[in-house]
XYZ file of C-alpha atoms in Angstrom:
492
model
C -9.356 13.847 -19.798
C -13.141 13.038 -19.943
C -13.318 16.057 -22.635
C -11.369 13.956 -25.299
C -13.950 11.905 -26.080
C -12.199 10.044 -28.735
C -9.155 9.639 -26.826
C -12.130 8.206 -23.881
C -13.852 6.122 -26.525
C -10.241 4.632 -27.936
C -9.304 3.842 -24.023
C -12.959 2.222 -23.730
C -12.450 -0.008 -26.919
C -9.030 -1.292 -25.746
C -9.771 -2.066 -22.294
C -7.387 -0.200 -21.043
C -6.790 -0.440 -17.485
C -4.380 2.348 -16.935
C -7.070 5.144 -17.696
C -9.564 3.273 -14.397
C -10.074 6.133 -12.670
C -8.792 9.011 -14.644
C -12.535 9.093 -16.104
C -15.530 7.172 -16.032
C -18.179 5.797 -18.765
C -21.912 6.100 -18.633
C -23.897 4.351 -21.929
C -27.096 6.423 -21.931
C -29.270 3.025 -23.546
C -28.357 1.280 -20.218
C -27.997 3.834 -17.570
C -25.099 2.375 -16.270
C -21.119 3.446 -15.903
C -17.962 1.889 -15.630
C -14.469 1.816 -15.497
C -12.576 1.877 -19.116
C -11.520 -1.723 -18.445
C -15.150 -2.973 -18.238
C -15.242 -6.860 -19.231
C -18.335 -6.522 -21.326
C -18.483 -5.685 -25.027
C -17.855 -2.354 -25.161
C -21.174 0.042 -26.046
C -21.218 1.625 -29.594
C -19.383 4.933 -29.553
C -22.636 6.993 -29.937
C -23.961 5.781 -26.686
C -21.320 6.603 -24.242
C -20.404 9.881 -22.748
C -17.786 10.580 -19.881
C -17.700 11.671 -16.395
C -14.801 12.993 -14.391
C -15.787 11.261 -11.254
C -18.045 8.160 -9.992
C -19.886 10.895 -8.224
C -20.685 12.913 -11.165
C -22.019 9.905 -12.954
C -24.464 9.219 -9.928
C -25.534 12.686 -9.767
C -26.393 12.166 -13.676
C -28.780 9.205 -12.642
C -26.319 6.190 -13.587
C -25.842 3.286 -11.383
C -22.592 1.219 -10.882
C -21.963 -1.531 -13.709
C -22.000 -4.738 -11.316
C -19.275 -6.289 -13.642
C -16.348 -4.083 -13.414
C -17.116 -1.967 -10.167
C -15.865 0.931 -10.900
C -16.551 2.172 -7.181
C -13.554 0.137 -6.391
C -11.027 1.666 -8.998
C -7.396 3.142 -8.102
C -8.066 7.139 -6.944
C -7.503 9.541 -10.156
C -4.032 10.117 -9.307
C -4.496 14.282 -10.543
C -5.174 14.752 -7.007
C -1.320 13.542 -5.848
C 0.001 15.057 -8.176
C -1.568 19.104 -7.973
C -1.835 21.163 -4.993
C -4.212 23.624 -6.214
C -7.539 24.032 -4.641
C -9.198 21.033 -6.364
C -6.892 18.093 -5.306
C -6.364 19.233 -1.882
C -10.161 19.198 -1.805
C -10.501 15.751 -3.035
C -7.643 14.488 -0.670
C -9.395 15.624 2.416
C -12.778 14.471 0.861
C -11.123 10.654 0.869
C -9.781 11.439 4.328
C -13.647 11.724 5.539
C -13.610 15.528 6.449
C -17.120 16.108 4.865
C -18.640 13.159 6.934
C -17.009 14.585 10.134
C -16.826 18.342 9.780
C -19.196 19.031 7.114
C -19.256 21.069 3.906
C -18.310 24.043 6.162
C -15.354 22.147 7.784
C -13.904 21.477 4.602
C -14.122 24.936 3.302
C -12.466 26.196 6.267
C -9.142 23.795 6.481
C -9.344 25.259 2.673
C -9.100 28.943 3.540
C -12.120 29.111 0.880
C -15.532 29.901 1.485
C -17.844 27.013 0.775
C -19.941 28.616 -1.824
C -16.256 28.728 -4.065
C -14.997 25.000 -2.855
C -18.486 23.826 -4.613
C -18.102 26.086 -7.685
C -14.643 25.023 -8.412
C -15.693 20.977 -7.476
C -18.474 21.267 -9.739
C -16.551 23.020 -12.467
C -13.897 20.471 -12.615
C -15.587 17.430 -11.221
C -19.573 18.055 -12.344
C -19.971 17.333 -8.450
C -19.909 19.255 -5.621
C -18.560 18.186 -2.002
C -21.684 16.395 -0.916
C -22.168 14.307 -3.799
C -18.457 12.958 -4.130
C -18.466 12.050 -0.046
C -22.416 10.892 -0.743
C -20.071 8.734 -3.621
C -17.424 7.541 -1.132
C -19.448 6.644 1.505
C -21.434 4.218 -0.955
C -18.546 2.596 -1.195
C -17.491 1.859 2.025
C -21.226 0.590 2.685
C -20.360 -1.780 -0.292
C -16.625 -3.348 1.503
C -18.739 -3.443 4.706
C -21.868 -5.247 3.347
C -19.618 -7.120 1.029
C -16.765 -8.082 3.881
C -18.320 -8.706 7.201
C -20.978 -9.865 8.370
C -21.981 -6.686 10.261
C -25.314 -5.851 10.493
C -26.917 -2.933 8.512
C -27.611 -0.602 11.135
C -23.876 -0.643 12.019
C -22.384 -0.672 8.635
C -25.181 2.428 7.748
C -23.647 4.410 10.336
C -19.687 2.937 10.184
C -19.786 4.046 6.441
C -20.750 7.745 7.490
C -24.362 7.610 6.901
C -26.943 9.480 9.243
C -29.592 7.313 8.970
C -30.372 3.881 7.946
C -33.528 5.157 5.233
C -30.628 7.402 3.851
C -28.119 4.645 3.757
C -30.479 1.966 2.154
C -31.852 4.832 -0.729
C -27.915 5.254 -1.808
C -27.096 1.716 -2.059
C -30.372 0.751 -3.304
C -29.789 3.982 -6.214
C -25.874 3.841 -7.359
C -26.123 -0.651 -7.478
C -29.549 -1.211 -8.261
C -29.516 -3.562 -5.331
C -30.978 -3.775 -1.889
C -28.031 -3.831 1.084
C -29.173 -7.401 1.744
C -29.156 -8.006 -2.147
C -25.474 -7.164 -2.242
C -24.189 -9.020 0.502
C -25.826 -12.161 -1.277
C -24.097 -11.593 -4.256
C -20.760 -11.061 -2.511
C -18.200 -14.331 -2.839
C -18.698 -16.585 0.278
C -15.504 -16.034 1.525
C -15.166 -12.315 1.683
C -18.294 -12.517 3.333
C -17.128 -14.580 6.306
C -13.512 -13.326 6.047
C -13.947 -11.308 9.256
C -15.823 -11.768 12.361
C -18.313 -9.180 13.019
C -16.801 -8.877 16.832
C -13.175 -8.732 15.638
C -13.501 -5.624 13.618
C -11.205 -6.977 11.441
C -11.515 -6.346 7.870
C -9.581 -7.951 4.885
C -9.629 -5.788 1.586
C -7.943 -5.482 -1.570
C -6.614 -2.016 -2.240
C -6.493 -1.565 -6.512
C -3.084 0.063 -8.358
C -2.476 0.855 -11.311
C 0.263 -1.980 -12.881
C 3.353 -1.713 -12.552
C 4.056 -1.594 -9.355
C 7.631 -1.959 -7.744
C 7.310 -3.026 -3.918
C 11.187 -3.491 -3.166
C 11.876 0.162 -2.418
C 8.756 0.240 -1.135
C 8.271 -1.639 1.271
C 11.630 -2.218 1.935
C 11.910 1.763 2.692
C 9.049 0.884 5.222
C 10.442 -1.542 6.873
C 13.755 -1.109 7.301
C 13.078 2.408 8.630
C 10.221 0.848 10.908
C 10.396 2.486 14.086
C 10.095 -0.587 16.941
C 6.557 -0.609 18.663
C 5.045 0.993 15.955
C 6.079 -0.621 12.802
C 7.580 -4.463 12.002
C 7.533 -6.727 9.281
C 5.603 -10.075 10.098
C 4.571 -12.883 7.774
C 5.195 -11.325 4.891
C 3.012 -8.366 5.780
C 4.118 -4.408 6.896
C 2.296 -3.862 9.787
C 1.951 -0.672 11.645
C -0.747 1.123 13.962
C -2.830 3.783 12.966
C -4.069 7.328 15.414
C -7.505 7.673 13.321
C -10.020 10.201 14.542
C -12.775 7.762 16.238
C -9.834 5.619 17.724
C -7.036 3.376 16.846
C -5.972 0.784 14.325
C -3.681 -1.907 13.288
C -3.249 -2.336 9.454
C -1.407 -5.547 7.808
C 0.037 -4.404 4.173
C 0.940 -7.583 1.959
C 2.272 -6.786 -1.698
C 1.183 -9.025 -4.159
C 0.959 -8.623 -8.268
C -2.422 -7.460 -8.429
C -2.806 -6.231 -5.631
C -1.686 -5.218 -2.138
C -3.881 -7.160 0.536
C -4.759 -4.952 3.540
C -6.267 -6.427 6.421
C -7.486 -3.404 9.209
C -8.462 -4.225 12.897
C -10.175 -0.652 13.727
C -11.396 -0.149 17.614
C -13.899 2.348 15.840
C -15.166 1.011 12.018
C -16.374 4.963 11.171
C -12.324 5.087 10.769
C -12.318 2.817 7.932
C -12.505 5.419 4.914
C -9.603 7.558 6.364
C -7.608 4.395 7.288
C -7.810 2.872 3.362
C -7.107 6.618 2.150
C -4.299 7.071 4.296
C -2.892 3.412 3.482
C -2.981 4.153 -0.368
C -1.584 7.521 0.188
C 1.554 6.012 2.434
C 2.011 3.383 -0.597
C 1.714 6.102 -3.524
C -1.213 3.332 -4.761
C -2.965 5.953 -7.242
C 0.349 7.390 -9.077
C 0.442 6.702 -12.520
C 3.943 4.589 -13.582
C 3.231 5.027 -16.919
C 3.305 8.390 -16.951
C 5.908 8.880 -14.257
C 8.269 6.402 -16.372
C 7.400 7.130 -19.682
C 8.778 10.832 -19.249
C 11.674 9.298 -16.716
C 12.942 6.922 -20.108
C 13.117 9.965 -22.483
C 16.678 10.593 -20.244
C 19.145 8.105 -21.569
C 21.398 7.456 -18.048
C 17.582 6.659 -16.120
C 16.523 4.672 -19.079
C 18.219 1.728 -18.228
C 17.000 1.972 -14.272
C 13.348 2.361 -15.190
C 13.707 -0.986 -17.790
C 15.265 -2.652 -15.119
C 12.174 -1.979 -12.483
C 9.365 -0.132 -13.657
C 6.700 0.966 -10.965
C 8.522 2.420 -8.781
C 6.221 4.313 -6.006
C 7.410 6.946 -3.976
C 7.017 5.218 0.098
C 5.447 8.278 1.668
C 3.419 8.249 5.447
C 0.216 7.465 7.322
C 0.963 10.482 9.241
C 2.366 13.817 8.328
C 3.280 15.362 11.582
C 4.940 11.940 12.834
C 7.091 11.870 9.772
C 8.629 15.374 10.121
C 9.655 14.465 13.583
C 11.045 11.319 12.484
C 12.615 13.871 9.651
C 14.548 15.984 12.420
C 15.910 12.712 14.114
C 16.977 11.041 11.314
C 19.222 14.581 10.408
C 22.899 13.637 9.961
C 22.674 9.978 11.730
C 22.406 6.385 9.964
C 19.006 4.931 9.706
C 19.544 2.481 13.199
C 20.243 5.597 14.987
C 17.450 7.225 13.663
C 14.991 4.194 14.390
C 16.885 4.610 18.192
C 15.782 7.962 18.975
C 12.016 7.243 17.704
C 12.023 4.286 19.738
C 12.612 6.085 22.846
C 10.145 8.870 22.335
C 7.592 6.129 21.682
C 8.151 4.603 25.047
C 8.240 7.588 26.792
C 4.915 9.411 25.368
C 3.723 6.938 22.993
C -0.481 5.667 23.742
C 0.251 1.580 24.680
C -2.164 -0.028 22.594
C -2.907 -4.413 22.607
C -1.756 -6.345 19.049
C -2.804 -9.859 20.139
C -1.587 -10.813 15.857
C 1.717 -9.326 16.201
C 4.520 -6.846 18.594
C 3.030 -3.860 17.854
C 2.834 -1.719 21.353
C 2.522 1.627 20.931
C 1.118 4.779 18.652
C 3.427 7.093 17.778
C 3.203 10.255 20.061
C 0.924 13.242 18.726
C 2.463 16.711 18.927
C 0.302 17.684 21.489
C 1.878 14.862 23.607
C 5.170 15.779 22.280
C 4.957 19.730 23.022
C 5.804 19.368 26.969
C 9.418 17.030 26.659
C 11.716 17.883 28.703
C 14.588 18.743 25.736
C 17.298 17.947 28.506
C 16.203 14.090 28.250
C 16.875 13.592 24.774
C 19.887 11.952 23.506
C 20.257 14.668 20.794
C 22.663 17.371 20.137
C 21.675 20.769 21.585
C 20.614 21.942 18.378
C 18.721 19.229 17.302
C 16.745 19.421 20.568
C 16.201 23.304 19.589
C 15.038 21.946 16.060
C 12.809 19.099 17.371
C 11.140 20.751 20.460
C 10.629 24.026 17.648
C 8.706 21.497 15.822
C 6.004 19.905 17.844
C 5.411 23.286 19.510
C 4.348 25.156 16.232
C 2.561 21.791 15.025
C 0.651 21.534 18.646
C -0.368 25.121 18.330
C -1.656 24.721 14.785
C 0.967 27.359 13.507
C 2.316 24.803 11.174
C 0.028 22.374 9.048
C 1.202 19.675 7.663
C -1.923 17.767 6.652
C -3.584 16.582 2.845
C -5.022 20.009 2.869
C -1.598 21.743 3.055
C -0.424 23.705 0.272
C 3.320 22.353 -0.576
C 5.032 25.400 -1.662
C 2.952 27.489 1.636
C 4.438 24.708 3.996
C 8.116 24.447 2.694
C 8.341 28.358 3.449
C 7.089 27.645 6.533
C 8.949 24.593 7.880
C 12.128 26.932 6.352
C 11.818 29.565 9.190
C 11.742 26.807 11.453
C 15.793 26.356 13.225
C 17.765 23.986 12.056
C 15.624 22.978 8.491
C 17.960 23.041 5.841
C 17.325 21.966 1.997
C 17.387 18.299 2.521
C 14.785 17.983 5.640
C 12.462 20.639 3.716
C 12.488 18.387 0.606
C 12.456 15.131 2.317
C 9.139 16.228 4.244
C 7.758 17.433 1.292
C 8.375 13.984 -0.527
C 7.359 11.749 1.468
C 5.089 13.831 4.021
C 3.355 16.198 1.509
C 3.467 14.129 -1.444
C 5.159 16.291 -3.984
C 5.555 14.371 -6.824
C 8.516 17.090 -8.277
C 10.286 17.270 -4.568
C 13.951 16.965 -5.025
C 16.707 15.776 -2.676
C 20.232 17.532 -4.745
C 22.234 17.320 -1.807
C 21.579 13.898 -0.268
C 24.898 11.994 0.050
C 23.267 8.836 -2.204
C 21.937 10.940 -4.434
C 25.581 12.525 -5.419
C 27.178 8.955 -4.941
C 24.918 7.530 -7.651
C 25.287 10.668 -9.759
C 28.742 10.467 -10.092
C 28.607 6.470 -10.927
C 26.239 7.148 -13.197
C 27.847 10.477 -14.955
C 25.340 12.870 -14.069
C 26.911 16.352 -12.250
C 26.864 15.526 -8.489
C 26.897 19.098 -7.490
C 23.552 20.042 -5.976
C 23.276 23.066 -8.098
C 24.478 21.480 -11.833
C 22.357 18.054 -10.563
C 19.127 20.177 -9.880
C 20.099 21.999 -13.183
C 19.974 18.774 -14.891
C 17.124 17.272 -13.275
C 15.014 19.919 -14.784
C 13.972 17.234 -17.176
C 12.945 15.050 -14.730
C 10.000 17.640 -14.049
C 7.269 17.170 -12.425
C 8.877 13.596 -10.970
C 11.260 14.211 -9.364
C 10.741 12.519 -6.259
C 10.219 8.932 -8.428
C 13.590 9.921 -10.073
C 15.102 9.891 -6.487
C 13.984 6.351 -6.133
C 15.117 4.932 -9.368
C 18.663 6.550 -8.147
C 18.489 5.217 -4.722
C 17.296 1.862 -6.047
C 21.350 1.482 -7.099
C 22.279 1.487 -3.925
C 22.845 -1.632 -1.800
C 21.241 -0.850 1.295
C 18.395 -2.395 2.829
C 15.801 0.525 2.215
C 15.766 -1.148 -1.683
C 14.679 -4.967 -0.611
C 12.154 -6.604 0.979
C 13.372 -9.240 3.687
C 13.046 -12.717 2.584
């Protein structure tokens, strides 16, 4: 979008929040850039010029406005909704990869070489791998510096930095402010909200407006597997495998916001932990897109009037959600919560939640790959279908990851036993993130169809849904939504 520069400069002039994020503005006469929803008088039109990414604009020798922060703006959401080489790049970017593995180690979960991962970054994004992880990790520094009361050294290093001379050059070059400088500025509050012993964080993760969080959250919790998920105080709360160590996050919804508040046992987990958070709460989809093309059908008109913002609840873990897939096949959601209970217990890492019941993580398929099938309360062929599973994603025969290519993995999990239409699609909804995944044959699905007139044959519905392209998957949700069941409400 940063090409149409009057469609850019229109978006600037309006403050119009819905484009933070999709591009960013840099005003040559100050050297600064912002989000399109700056507070500040917008620049004259001759003065501005747009950037793709944050990174791109830092690269360029522009430093963050210190008015709108637009290092703290909702994730563009092309990279949820593309698969090509591009977004998967960018999703593994925000899951830390570059920091851990390198420009190399990027390339390589790719299948690219890392001399064409940087062309194509630079082509589309006017920055290459370095300087968009360079970008993130300045603004992890900032939440640290900004929400604890850490010192430097540790935040330079928690915030993927290698040194502290490196750390305090990027903070002191994209906000024109010392470390020390910013944490002064920072409200009083967020700067004692957390104990630097507690490693306890409280942030504020951005969306774009509106956002629905009955079918979101409510999907969440009343799907929560016991151990590793409840609802407490008005919060989702579930614990996190990270690389470095383990987690506990605290999800609240409110209007503006949703309030996250991480306790990390490592804090060089915290970029992957926000990343995965937004990505389990579809927090940089774009409603008015998604329902602007959903209200051109006249029979989902009236559902997306009723509740706009509906997200698509997806999963902090890709590999734990396709086993929860398989034992949630052809039983009621209780029953399903049952059988992931056990297998917690049984193989599931104990971790301490002094705030809450949390007990366990949920097993790895590494830890899953040696059950003995016999003690599962399964049929024999769901056994087959489960212990298939963890064995090819152990091995590394089956990905699953933000780096996975949707339509590679679908074929994949297809020549797996016992994964018909409706576990392929389901994974690829809400484990993948395929905006345009499609669930024909689910039983609510056809229910609501017929109530609602549409053909409740999986063939003549997909037919249909054509229309619905490419979102599908937040159709689903406005046709679940007219369901009573307790996936579509939060508990009072």
């Amino acid at each position: 979008m940063h090409t149409d520069t009057e469609r850019c400069v229109r978006a600037v002039q309006s403050k119009d929040a819905r484009f933070d994020g999709w591009f960013f503005t840099a005003v040559v006469t100050t050297r600064i850039y912002c989000r399109p929803s700056c507070p500040v008088v917008p620049p004259k039109a001759e003065n501005m010029t747009f950037y793709p990414s944050a990174a791109a604009c830092q690269q360029a020798g522009f430093r963050a406005c210190k008015r709108c922060r637009p290092d703290s703006t909702p994730g563009s959401p092309e990279w949820n909704q593309r698969a090509d080489l591009v977004a998967r790049a960018m999703r593994l970017i925000g899951d830390g990869i570059v920091d851990r593995e390198g420009v190399p180690g990027l390339a390589g979960r790719l299948g690219y070489s890392a001399r064409q991962v940087e062309r194509q970054l630079l082509a589309e994004l006017g920055a290459g791998p370095l300087a968009l992880a360079r970008a993130q990790r300045a603004q992890t520094a900032r939440l640290l510096i900004e929400t604890t009361a850490l010192p430097m050294a540790e935040i330079a290093f928690a915030a993927g930095f290698s040194s502290i001379r490196t750390f305090n050059d990027t903070v002191r070059e994209v906000f024109a402010l010392a470390p020390k400088e910013l944490r002064a500025r920072a409200p009083k509050q967020a700067a004692g909200a957390a104990p630097a012993t507690s490693g306890a964080l409280c942030l504020r993760l951005p969306f774009r407006a509106p956002l629905n969080p009955d079918n979101l959250f409510g999907h969440l919790i009343a799907t929560a597997v016991p151990g590793v998920e409840e609802w407490r105080g008005g919060a989702y709360r579930r614990t996190l495998s990270l690389p470095y160590g383990h987690g506990v996050v605290a999800l609240t919804p409110y209007p503006d916001h949703i309030g996250c508040r991480l306790s990390l046992t490592d804090l060089r987990d915290l970029t992957i932990a926000i990343s995965r958070c937004r990505r389990m709460l579809d927090l940089d989809a774009d409603p008015a897109a998604v329902d602007g093309l959903l209200r051109d059908d006249p029979v989902l008109a009236p559902l997306v009037d009723k509740a706009p913002g509906r997200r698509v609840p997806r999963t902090v873990d890709e590999a734990e959600f396709a086993v929860r897939a398989v034992l949630g096949q052809q039983v009621s959601t209780a029953a399903a919560r049952t059988h992931a209970a056990r297998l917690v217990t049984a193989h599931g890492t104990p971790v301490k939640d002094p705030e809450g019941g949390l007990t366990h993580l949920f097993p790895s398929p590494q830890s899953l790959a040696a059950l003995d099938p016999e003690a599962l309360a399964l049929p024999r062929s769901r056994r087959a279908t489960l212990t298939t599973l963890v064995r090819h994603l152990a091995d590394g025969s089956l990905r699953l990851g933000v780096e996975s290519g949707w339509e590679e993995a679908r074929a994949r999990l297809t020549e797996l036993p016992g994964f018909g239409p409706w576990t392929v699609e389901v994974i690829a909804m809400r484990a993948l993130g395929d905006p345009d995944a499609f669930l024909p044959s689910d039983l609510g699905i056809r229910r609501t169809a017929r109530e609602l007139g549409l053909p409740h044959t999986p063939a003549a519905l997909t037919a249909r849904a054509a229309a619905w392209r490419p979102w599908r998957a937040y159709a689903v949700q406005y046709l679940w939504a007219t369901d009573d069941h307790p996936i579509n409400r939060i508990p009072a």
